PDB file of C-alpha atoms in Angstrom:
ATOM      1  CA  MET A   1      19.510  17.835  25.274  1.00  0.00           C
ATOM      2  CA  SER A   2      19.768  15.569  22.366  1.00  0.00           C
ATOM      3  CA  VAL A   3      17.068  13.198  20.773  1.00  0.00           C
ATOM      4  CA  ARG A   4      17.621  10.619  18.281  1.00  0.00           C
ATOM      5  CA  LEU A   5      14.965   8.643  16.247  1.00  0.00           C
ATOM      6  CA  LEU A   6      15.684   4.992  16.713  1.00  0.00           C
ATOM      7  CA  PHE A   7      14.488   2.398  14.483  1.00  0.00           C
ATOM      8  CA  PRO A   8      11.856   4.819  12.807  1.00  0.00           C
ATOM      9  CA  THR A   9       9.085   3.560  10.373  1.00  0.00           C
ATOM     10  CA  LEU A  10       9.002   5.392   7.187  1.00  0.00           C
ATOM     11  CA  LEU A  11       5.695   5.757   5.209  1.00  0.00           C
ATOM     12  CA  PHE A  12       6.136   7.525   1.850  1.00  0.00           C
ATOM     13  CA  GLU A  13       2.734   9.359   0.906  1.00  0.00           C
ATOM     14  CA  TYR A  14       1.978  10.797  -2.559  1.00  0.00           C
ATOM     15  CA  ASN A  15      -0.938  11.886  -4.809  1.00  0.00           C
ATOM     16  CA  LEU A  16      -0.273  10.828  -8.273  1.00  0.00           C
ATOM     17  CA  LEU A  17      -3.258  13.032  -9.419  1.00  0.00           C
ATOM     18  CA  ASP A  18      -2.171  16.116  -7.878  1.00  0.00           C
ATOM     19  CA  GLU A  19       1.310  15.925  -9.175  1.00  0.00           C
ATOM     20  CA  GLY A  20      -0.043  15.279 -12.680  1.00  0.00           C
ATOM     21  CA  LEU A  21       1.340  11.921 -13.415  1.00  0.00           C
ATOM     22  CA  ILE A  22      -1.922  10.412 -13.948  1.00  0.00           C
ATOM     23  CA  THR A  23      -5.228  11.606 -14.923  1.00  0.00           C
ATOM     24  CA  GLU A  24      -8.968  11.144 -14.184  1.00  0.00           C
ATOM     25  CA  THR A  25      -9.325   9.455 -17.537  1.00  0.00           C
ATOM     26  CA  TYR A  26      -6.727   6.932 -16.573  1.00  0.00           C
ATOM     27  CA  LEU A  27      -8.297   6.183 -13.095  1.00  0.00           C
ATOM     28  CA  GLN A  28     -11.715   5.802 -14.816  1.00  0.00           C
ATOM     29  CA  GLU A  29      -9.867   3.191 -17.292  1.00  0.00           C
ATOM     30  CA  LEU A  30      -8.119   1.314 -14.150  1.00  0.00           C
ATOM     31  CA  ARG A  31     -11.922   1.351 -12.441  1.00  0.00           C
ATOM     32  CA  ALA A  32     -13.400  -0.204 -15.663  1.00  0.00           C
ATOM     33  CA  ASP A  33     -11.153  -2.707 -15.649  1.00  0.00           C
ATOM     34  CA  MET A  34     -11.448  -3.739 -12.184  1.00  0.00           C
ATOM     35  CA  ASN A  35     -15.100  -4.007 -12.728  1.00  0.00           C
ATOM     36  CA  GLY A  36     -14.707  -6.180 -15.601  1.00  0.00           C
ATOM     37  CA  MET A  37     -12.270  -8.526 -13.330  1.00  0.00           C
ATOM     38  CA  ARG A  38     -14.948  -8.540 -10.610  1.00  0.00           C
ATOM     39  CA  LYS A  39     -18.003  -9.400 -13.289  1.00  0.00           C
ATOM     40  CA  LYS A  40     -15.772 -12.361 -14.524  1.00  0.00           C
ATOM     41  CA  ASP A  41     -15.203 -13.267 -10.951  1.00  0.00           C
ATOM     42  CA  PRO A  42     -17.749 -12.183  -8.503  1.00  0.00           C
ATOM     43  CA  GLU A  43     -16.622 -14.122  -5.690  1.00  0.00           C
ATOM     44  CA  GLY A  44     -13.055 -13.176  -5.827  1.00  0.00           C
ATOM     45  CA  ARG A  45     -10.934 -14.579  -3.254  1.00  0.00           C
ATOM     46  CA  ASN A  46     -11.089 -14.074   0.681  1.00  0.00           C
ATOM     47  CA  VAL A  47      -7.646 -12.961   2.494  1.00  0.00           C
ATOM     48  CA  SER A  48      -7.658  -9.908   4.892  1.00  0.00           C
ATOM     49  CA  ASN A  49     -11.089  -8.916   3.215  1.00  0.00           C
ATOM     50  CA  ARG A  50     -14.196  -8.856   5.582  1.00  0.00           C
ATOM     51  CA  TYR A  51     -17.706  -8.676   5.267  1.00  0.00           C
ATOM     52  CA  SER A  52     -18.371  -7.707   1.483  1.00  0.00           C
ATOM     53  CA  GLY A  53     -15.310  -6.704   0.327  1.00  0.00           C
ATOM     54  CA  TRP A  54     -14.076  -7.987  -3.014  1.00  0.00           C
ATOM     55  CA  GLN A  55     -10.461  -8.845  -3.724  1.00  0.00           C
ATOM     56  CA  SER A  56      -9.191 -10.163  -7.092  1.00  0.00           C
ATOM     57  CA  ASN A  57      -6.523 -12.782  -7.595  1.00  0.00           C
ATOM     58  CA  ASP A  58      -2.927 -11.874  -8.103  1.00  0.00           C
ATOM     59  CA  GLY A  59      -1.425 -10.758 -11.172  1.00  0.00           C
ATOM     60  CA  VAL A  60      -3.235  -7.630 -12.053  1.00  0.00           C
ATOM     61  CA  ASN A  61       0.440  -6.393 -12.687  1.00  0.00           C
ATOM     62  CA  GLN A  62       0.123  -8.758 -16.140  1.00  0.00           C
ATOM     63  CA  ARG A  63      -2.771  -6.873 -17.005  1.00  0.00           C
ATOM     64  CA  PRO A  64      -2.153  -4.232 -20.103  1.00  0.00           C
ATOM     65  CA  ALA A  65      -4.184  -1.525 -18.463  1.00  0.00           C
ATOM     66  CA  TRP A  66      -1.814  -1.423 -15.228  1.00  0.00           C
ATOM     67  CA  ASN A  67       1.406  -0.875 -17.090  1.00  0.00           C
ATOM     68  CA  LYS A  68       1.601   2.914 -16.764  1.00  0.00           C
ATOM     69  CA  ILE A  69       0.854   3.025 -13.135  1.00  0.00           C
ATOM     70  CA  GLN A  70       3.401   0.531 -12.472  1.00  0.00           C
ATOM     71  CA  ARG A  71       6.246   2.390 -14.331  1.00  0.00           C
ATOM     72  CA  VAL A  72       5.391   5.661 -12.431  1.00  0.00           C
ATOM     73  CA  ILE A  73       5.372   4.035  -8.937  1.00  0.00           C
ATOM     74  CA  LYS A  74       8.368   1.805  -9.782  1.00  0.00           C
ATOM     75  CA  ASN A  75      10.143   5.651 -10.791  1.00  0.00           C
ATOM     76  CA  LYS A  76       8.893   6.837  -7.147  1.00  0.00           C
ATOM     77  CA  LEU A  77      10.515   4.022  -5.334  1.00  0.00           C
ATOM     78  CA  ASN A  78      13.730   3.798  -7.285  1.00  0.00           C
ATOM     79  CA  ASP A  79      14.381   7.535  -7.679  1.00  0.00           C
ATOM     80  CA  GLU A  80      13.035   9.009  -4.513  1.00  0.00           C
ATOM     81  CA  VAL A  81      12.613   6.189  -1.935  1.00  0.00           C
ATOM     82  CA  LEU A  82      15.916   4.310  -2.378  1.00  0.00           C
ATOM     83  CA  PRO A  83      17.937   7.945  -2.326  1.00  0.00           C
ATOM     84  CA  PHE A  84      16.001   8.630   0.654  1.00  0.00           C
ATOM     85  CA  LEU A  85      17.198   5.729   2.412  1.00  0.00           C
ATOM     86  CA  HIS A  86      20.758   6.185   1.393  1.00  0.00           C
ATOM     87  CA  VAL A  87      20.679   2.949  -0.686  1.00  0.00           C
ATOM     88  CA  ASP A  88      23.224   2.709  -3.580  1.00  0.00           C
ATOM     89  CA  ARG A  89      21.061   2.329  -6.724  1.00  0.00           C
ATOM     90  CA  THR A  90      23.942   0.893  -8.966  1.00  0.00           C
ATOM     91  CA  LYS A  91      23.345  -2.080  -6.494  1.00  0.00           C
ATOM     92  CA  PHE A  92      19.820  -2.553  -5.645  1.00  0.00           C
ATOM     93  CA  GLN A  93      16.668  -1.288  -7.556  1.00  0.00           C
ATOM     94  CA  PHE A  94      13.014  -2.009  -6.787  1.00  0.00           C
ATOM     95  CA  ASP A  95      11.097  -4.347  -8.922  1.00  0.00           C
ATOM     96  CA  MET A  96       7.596  -5.466  -9.182  1.00  0.00           C
ATOM     97  CA  GLY A  97       6.399  -8.574  -7.176  1.00  0.00           C
ATOM     98  CA  ASN A  98       2.804  -8.626  -7.140  1.00  0.00           C
ATOM     99  CA  ILE A  99      -0.553  -6.556  -7.678  1.00  0.00           C
ATOM    100  CA  TRP A 100      -4.277  -7.557  -6.743  1.00  0.00           C
ATOM    101  CA  ALA A 101      -7.348  -5.227  -6.484  1.00  0.00           C
ATOM    102  CA  ASN A 102      -9.903  -4.630  -3.767  1.00  0.00           C
ATOM    103  CA  ILE A 103     -13.013  -2.955  -4.074  1.00  0.00           C
ATOM    104  CA  ASN A 104     -14.729  -2.134  -0.698  1.00  0.00           C
ATOM    105  CA  ASP A 105     -18.333  -1.488  -0.749  1.00  0.00           C
ATOM    106  CA  LYS A 106     -20.343  -0.205   2.406  1.00  0.00           C
ATOM    107  CA  GLY A 107     -19.542  -2.162   5.443  1.00  0.00           C
ATOM    108  CA  ALA A 108     -16.341  -3.760   4.034  1.00  0.00           C
ATOM    109  CA  TRP A 109     -13.173  -3.605   5.829  1.00  0.00           C
ATOM    110  CA  ASN A 110      -9.683  -5.590   5.973  1.00  0.00           C
ATOM    111  CA  SER A 111      -8.202  -7.213   9.116  1.00  0.00           C
ATOM    112  CA  PRO A 112      -4.659  -6.729  10.500  1.00  0.00           C
ATOM    113  CA  HIS A 113      -2.198  -8.042   8.373  1.00  0.00           C
ATOM    114  CA  ARG A 114       1.466  -7.668   6.883  1.00  0.00           C
ATOM    115  CA  HIS A 115       2.773  -8.369   3.612  1.00  0.00           C
ATOM    116  CA  ASN A 116       5.221 -11.203   3.603  1.00  0.00           C
ATOM    117  CA  GLY A 117       7.862 -12.145   0.867  1.00  0.00           C
ATOM    118  CA  CYS A 118       8.697  -8.793  -0.254  1.00  0.00           C
ATOM    119  CA  PHE A 119      10.592  -5.731   0.766  1.00  0.00           C
ATOM    120  CA  TYR A 120       8.304  -2.430   0.526  1.00  0.00           C
ATOM    121  CA  SER A 121       4.517  -2.719   0.086  1.00  0.00           C
ATOM    122  CA  GLY A 122       2.145  -0.101  -1.500  1.00  0.00           C
ATOM    123  CA  ALA A 123      -1.634   0.766  -1.665  1.00  0.00           C
ATOM    124  CA  PHE A 124      -2.815   3.113  -4.337  1.00  0.00           C
ATOM    125  CA  TYR A 125      -6.542   4.247  -4.442  1.00  0.00           C
ATOM    126  CA  ILE A 126      -8.142   4.417  -7.844  1.00  0.00           C
ATOM    127  CA  GLN A 127     -11.604   5.731  -6.362  1.00  0.00           C
ATOM    128  CA  ALA A 128     -11.959   7.295  -2.637  1.00  0.00           C
ATOM    129  CA  GLU A 129     -13.225  10.437  -1.509  1.00  0.00           C
ATOM    130  CA  GLY A 130     -11.572   9.908   2.072  1.00  0.00           C
ATOM    131  CA  ASP A 131     -14.517   9.156   4.158  1.00  0.00           C
ATOM    132  CA  GLU A 132     -14.875   5.324   3.066  1.00  0.00           C
ATOM    133  CA  GLY A 133     -12.702   3.912   5.968  1.00  0.00           C
ATOM    134  CA  PHE A 134      -9.213   4.984   7.228  1.00  0.00           C
ATOM    135  CA  ILE A 135      -6.092   2.637   6.208  1.00  0.00           C
ATOM    136  CA  THR A 136      -4.714   2.368   9.878  1.00  0.00           C
ATOM    137  CA  PHE A 137      -1.191   1.309  10.539  1.00  0.00           C
ATOM    138  CA  ILE A 138      -0.320  -0.352  13.850  1.00  0.00           C
ATOM    139  CA  ASP A 139       3.014  -0.179  15.826  1.00  0.00           C
ATOM    140  CA  LYS A 140       3.725  -3.466  17.339  1.00  0.00           C
ATOM    141  CA  ASN A 141       7.382  -2.722  18.323  1.00  0.00           C
ATOM    142  CA  GLU A 142       5.642  -2.399  22.074  1.00  0.00           C
ATOM    143  CA  GLN A 143       8.046   0.320  23.299  1.00  0.00           C
ATOM    144  CA  VAL A 144       5.887   1.093  26.259  1.00  0.00           C
ATOM    145  CA  LEU A 145       4.598  -1.856  28.323  1.00  0.00           C
ATOM    146  CA  PHE A 146       3.118   0.071  31.067  1.00  0.00           C
ATOM    147  CA  GLN A 147       0.945   2.855  31.907  1.00  0.00           C
ATOM    148  CA  PHE A 148       0.911   4.527  28.303  1.00  0.00           C
ATOM    149  CA  PRO A 149       0.146   8.024  28.259  1.00  0.00           C
ATOM    150  CA  GLN A 150      -1.946   9.929  25.523  1.00  0.00           C
ATOM    151  CA  SER A 151       0.378  11.894  23.662  1.00  0.00           C
ATOM    152  CA  PRO A 152       0.548  12.950  20.063  1.00  0.00           C
ATOM    153  CA  LYS A 153       3.945  11.496  20.185  1.00  0.00           C
ATOM    154  CA  MET A 154       3.483   8.482  21.665  1.00  0.00           C
ATOM    155  CA  ARG A 155       0.810   6.538  19.660  1.00  0.00           C
ATOM    156  CA  GLU A 156       0.070   3.026  18.853  1.00  0.00           C
ATOM    157  CA  THR A 157      -1.847   3.438  15.842  1.00  0.00           C
ATOM    158  CA  ILE A 158      -2.033   6.470  13.016  1.00  0.00           C
ATOM    159  CA  SER A 159      -4.821   6.269  10.508  1.00  0.00           C
ATOM    160  CA  ILE A 160      -4.757   7.862   7.380  1.00  0.00           C
ATOM    161  CA  ARG A 161      -7.617   9.213   5.064  1.00  0.00           C
ATOM    162  CA  PRO A 162      -6.850   8.323   1.272  1.00  0.00           C
ATOM    163  CA  ARG A 163      -8.489   9.868  -1.755  1.00  0.00           C
ATOM    164  CA  SER A 164      -8.257   9.230  -5.437  1.00  0.00           C
ATOM    165  CA  GLY A 165      -4.868   9.289  -6.534  1.00  0.00           C
ATOM    166  CA  SER A 166      -3.270   8.589  -3.240  1.00  0.00           C
ATOM    167  CA  LEU A 167      -0.011   6.320  -3.032  1.00  0.00           C
ATOM    168  CA  LEU A 168       1.277   4.897   0.119  1.00  0.00           C
ATOM    169  CA  LEU A 169       4.469   3.178   0.386  1.00  0.00           C
ATOM    170  CA  PHE A 170       5.991   1.382   3.498  1.00  0.00           C
ATOM    171  CA  PRO A 171       7.754  -1.532   4.643  1.00  0.00           C
ATOM    172  CA  SER A 172       6.169  -4.820   4.363  1.00  0.00           C
ATOM    173  CA  GLY A 173       6.403  -5.802   7.899  1.00  0.00           C
ATOM    174  CA  LEU A 174       4.388  -2.603   8.829  1.00  0.00           C
ATOM    175  CA  LEU A 175       1.195  -3.988  10.431  1.00  0.00           C
ATOM    176  CA  HIS A 176      -2.052  -2.311   9.055  1.00  0.00           C
ATOM    177  CA  MET A 177      -5.745  -2.876   8.396  1.00  0.00           C
ATOM    178  CA  VAL A 178      -8.429  -0.809   6.514  1.00  0.00           C
ATOM    179  CA  GLU A 179     -11.730   0.399   8.727  1.00  0.00           C
ATOM    180  CA  PRO A 180     -15.328  -0.393   7.518  1.00  0.00           C
ATOM    181  CA  ASN A 181     -16.666   1.750   4.874  1.00  0.00           C
ATOM    182  CA  PRO A 182     -19.525   3.556   6.374  1.00  0.00           C
ATOM    183  CA  THR A 183     -20.665   5.094   3.108  1.00  0.00           C
ATOM    184  CA  ASP A 184     -22.685   3.841   0.183  1.00  0.00           C
ATOM    185  CA  ARG A 185     -19.746   4.383  -2.148  1.00  0.00           C
ATOM    186  CA  ASP A 186     -17.302   1.666  -3.359  1.00  0.00           C
ATOM    187  CA  ARG A 187     -13.848   2.185  -2.833  1.00  0.00           C
ATOM    188  CA  TYR A 188     -11.134   1.010  -5.575  1.00  0.00           C
ATOM    189  CA  SER A 189      -7.487   0.233  -4.601  1.00  0.00           C
ATOM    190  CA  ILE A 190      -4.789  -2.122  -5.149  1.00  0.00           C
ATOM    191  CA  CYS A 191      -2.212  -3.282  -3.293  1.00  0.00           C
ATOM    192  CA  LEU A 192       1.374  -3.723  -4.572  1.00  0.00           C
ATOM    193  CA  LEU A 193       4.382  -5.891  -3.328  1.00  0.00           C
ATOM    194  CA  TYR A 194       7.766  -4.911  -4.559  1.00  0.00           C
ATOM    195  CA  THR A 195      10.855  -7.054  -4.580  1.00  0.00           C
ATOM    196  CA  SER A 196      14.454  -6.310  -5.426  1.00  0.00           C
ATOM    197  CA  ASP A 197      16.493  -7.023  -8.904  1.00  0.00           C
ATOM    198  CA  ALA A 198      19.540  -6.260  -6.469  1.00  0.00           C
ATOM    199  CA  ALA A 199      22.835  -6.625  -8.730  1.00  0.00           C
ATOM    200  CA  ASP A 200      24.754  -7.864  -5.638  1.00  0.00           C
ATOM    201  CA  GLU A 201      23.590 -11.259  -4.930  1.00  0.00           C
ATOM    202  CA  GLY A 202      24.792 -10.695  -1.467  1.00  0.00           C
ATOM    203  CA  LEU A 203      22.248  -8.019  -0.916  1.00  0.00           C
ATOM    204  CA  GLY A 204      19.413 -10.365  -1.085  1.00  0.00           C
ATOM    205  CA  VAL A 205      17.783 -12.463   1.402  1.00  0.00           C
ATOM    206  CA  ASP A 206      15.458 -15.049   0.343  1.00  0.00           C
ATOM    207  CA  LEU A 207      11.750 -14.975   2.175  1.00  0.00           C
ATOM    208  CA  GLY A 208       9.334 -17.515   1.282  1.00  0.00           C
ATOM    209  CA  GLY A 209      11.003 -18.058  -2.159  1.00  0.00           C
ATOM    210  CA  ARG A 210      11.258 -14.389  -3.124  1.00  0.00           C
ATOM    211  CA  ARG A 211      14.524 -12.425  -3.039  1.00  0.00           C
ATOM    212  CA  ILE A 212      14.515  -9.005  -1.416  1.00  0.00           C
TER     213      ILE A 212
END
């Protein structure tokens, strides 16, 4: 028997704290910066965040406190993700598109959504113990249309329990949501959108004014 993987969806998962690429002290600095943003703008904005979840405006990537984590994640993308995808790095490199911050308190959640206008998306967790609500990825490929059997190899959703230092990198079109936080602890995370600085202009596709 021969089995092929057709159109697999790839999720790259790291823990930057466990790898020693960041420290607890640095995470505390990022959390303090997020608290400062929320104090200055307590209402935040409403996009996919629901109930009492707070979300910052775009542009967190322009704040100095976030320079280090941007370098670490960009290196992961260019040095590990692109080689895994067999992409010619002389013609294609990841570049930062946008970052915004999220604080989910008790009951807060995020409705299903995708990230338009970029190539890859990411979620990085500054404060999470793992039980403040799964991030759930949803398969919308609709491979099975009738009599769907329950099987570990045939699933419509996959849930991940992130913790402090977790980094998830995934294609921007992958539908996902964040389940309600049942605890009394706030979870701090950021969302990252990555575009390309492709050396070959023929590699890019214009999506809503951004090149990927």
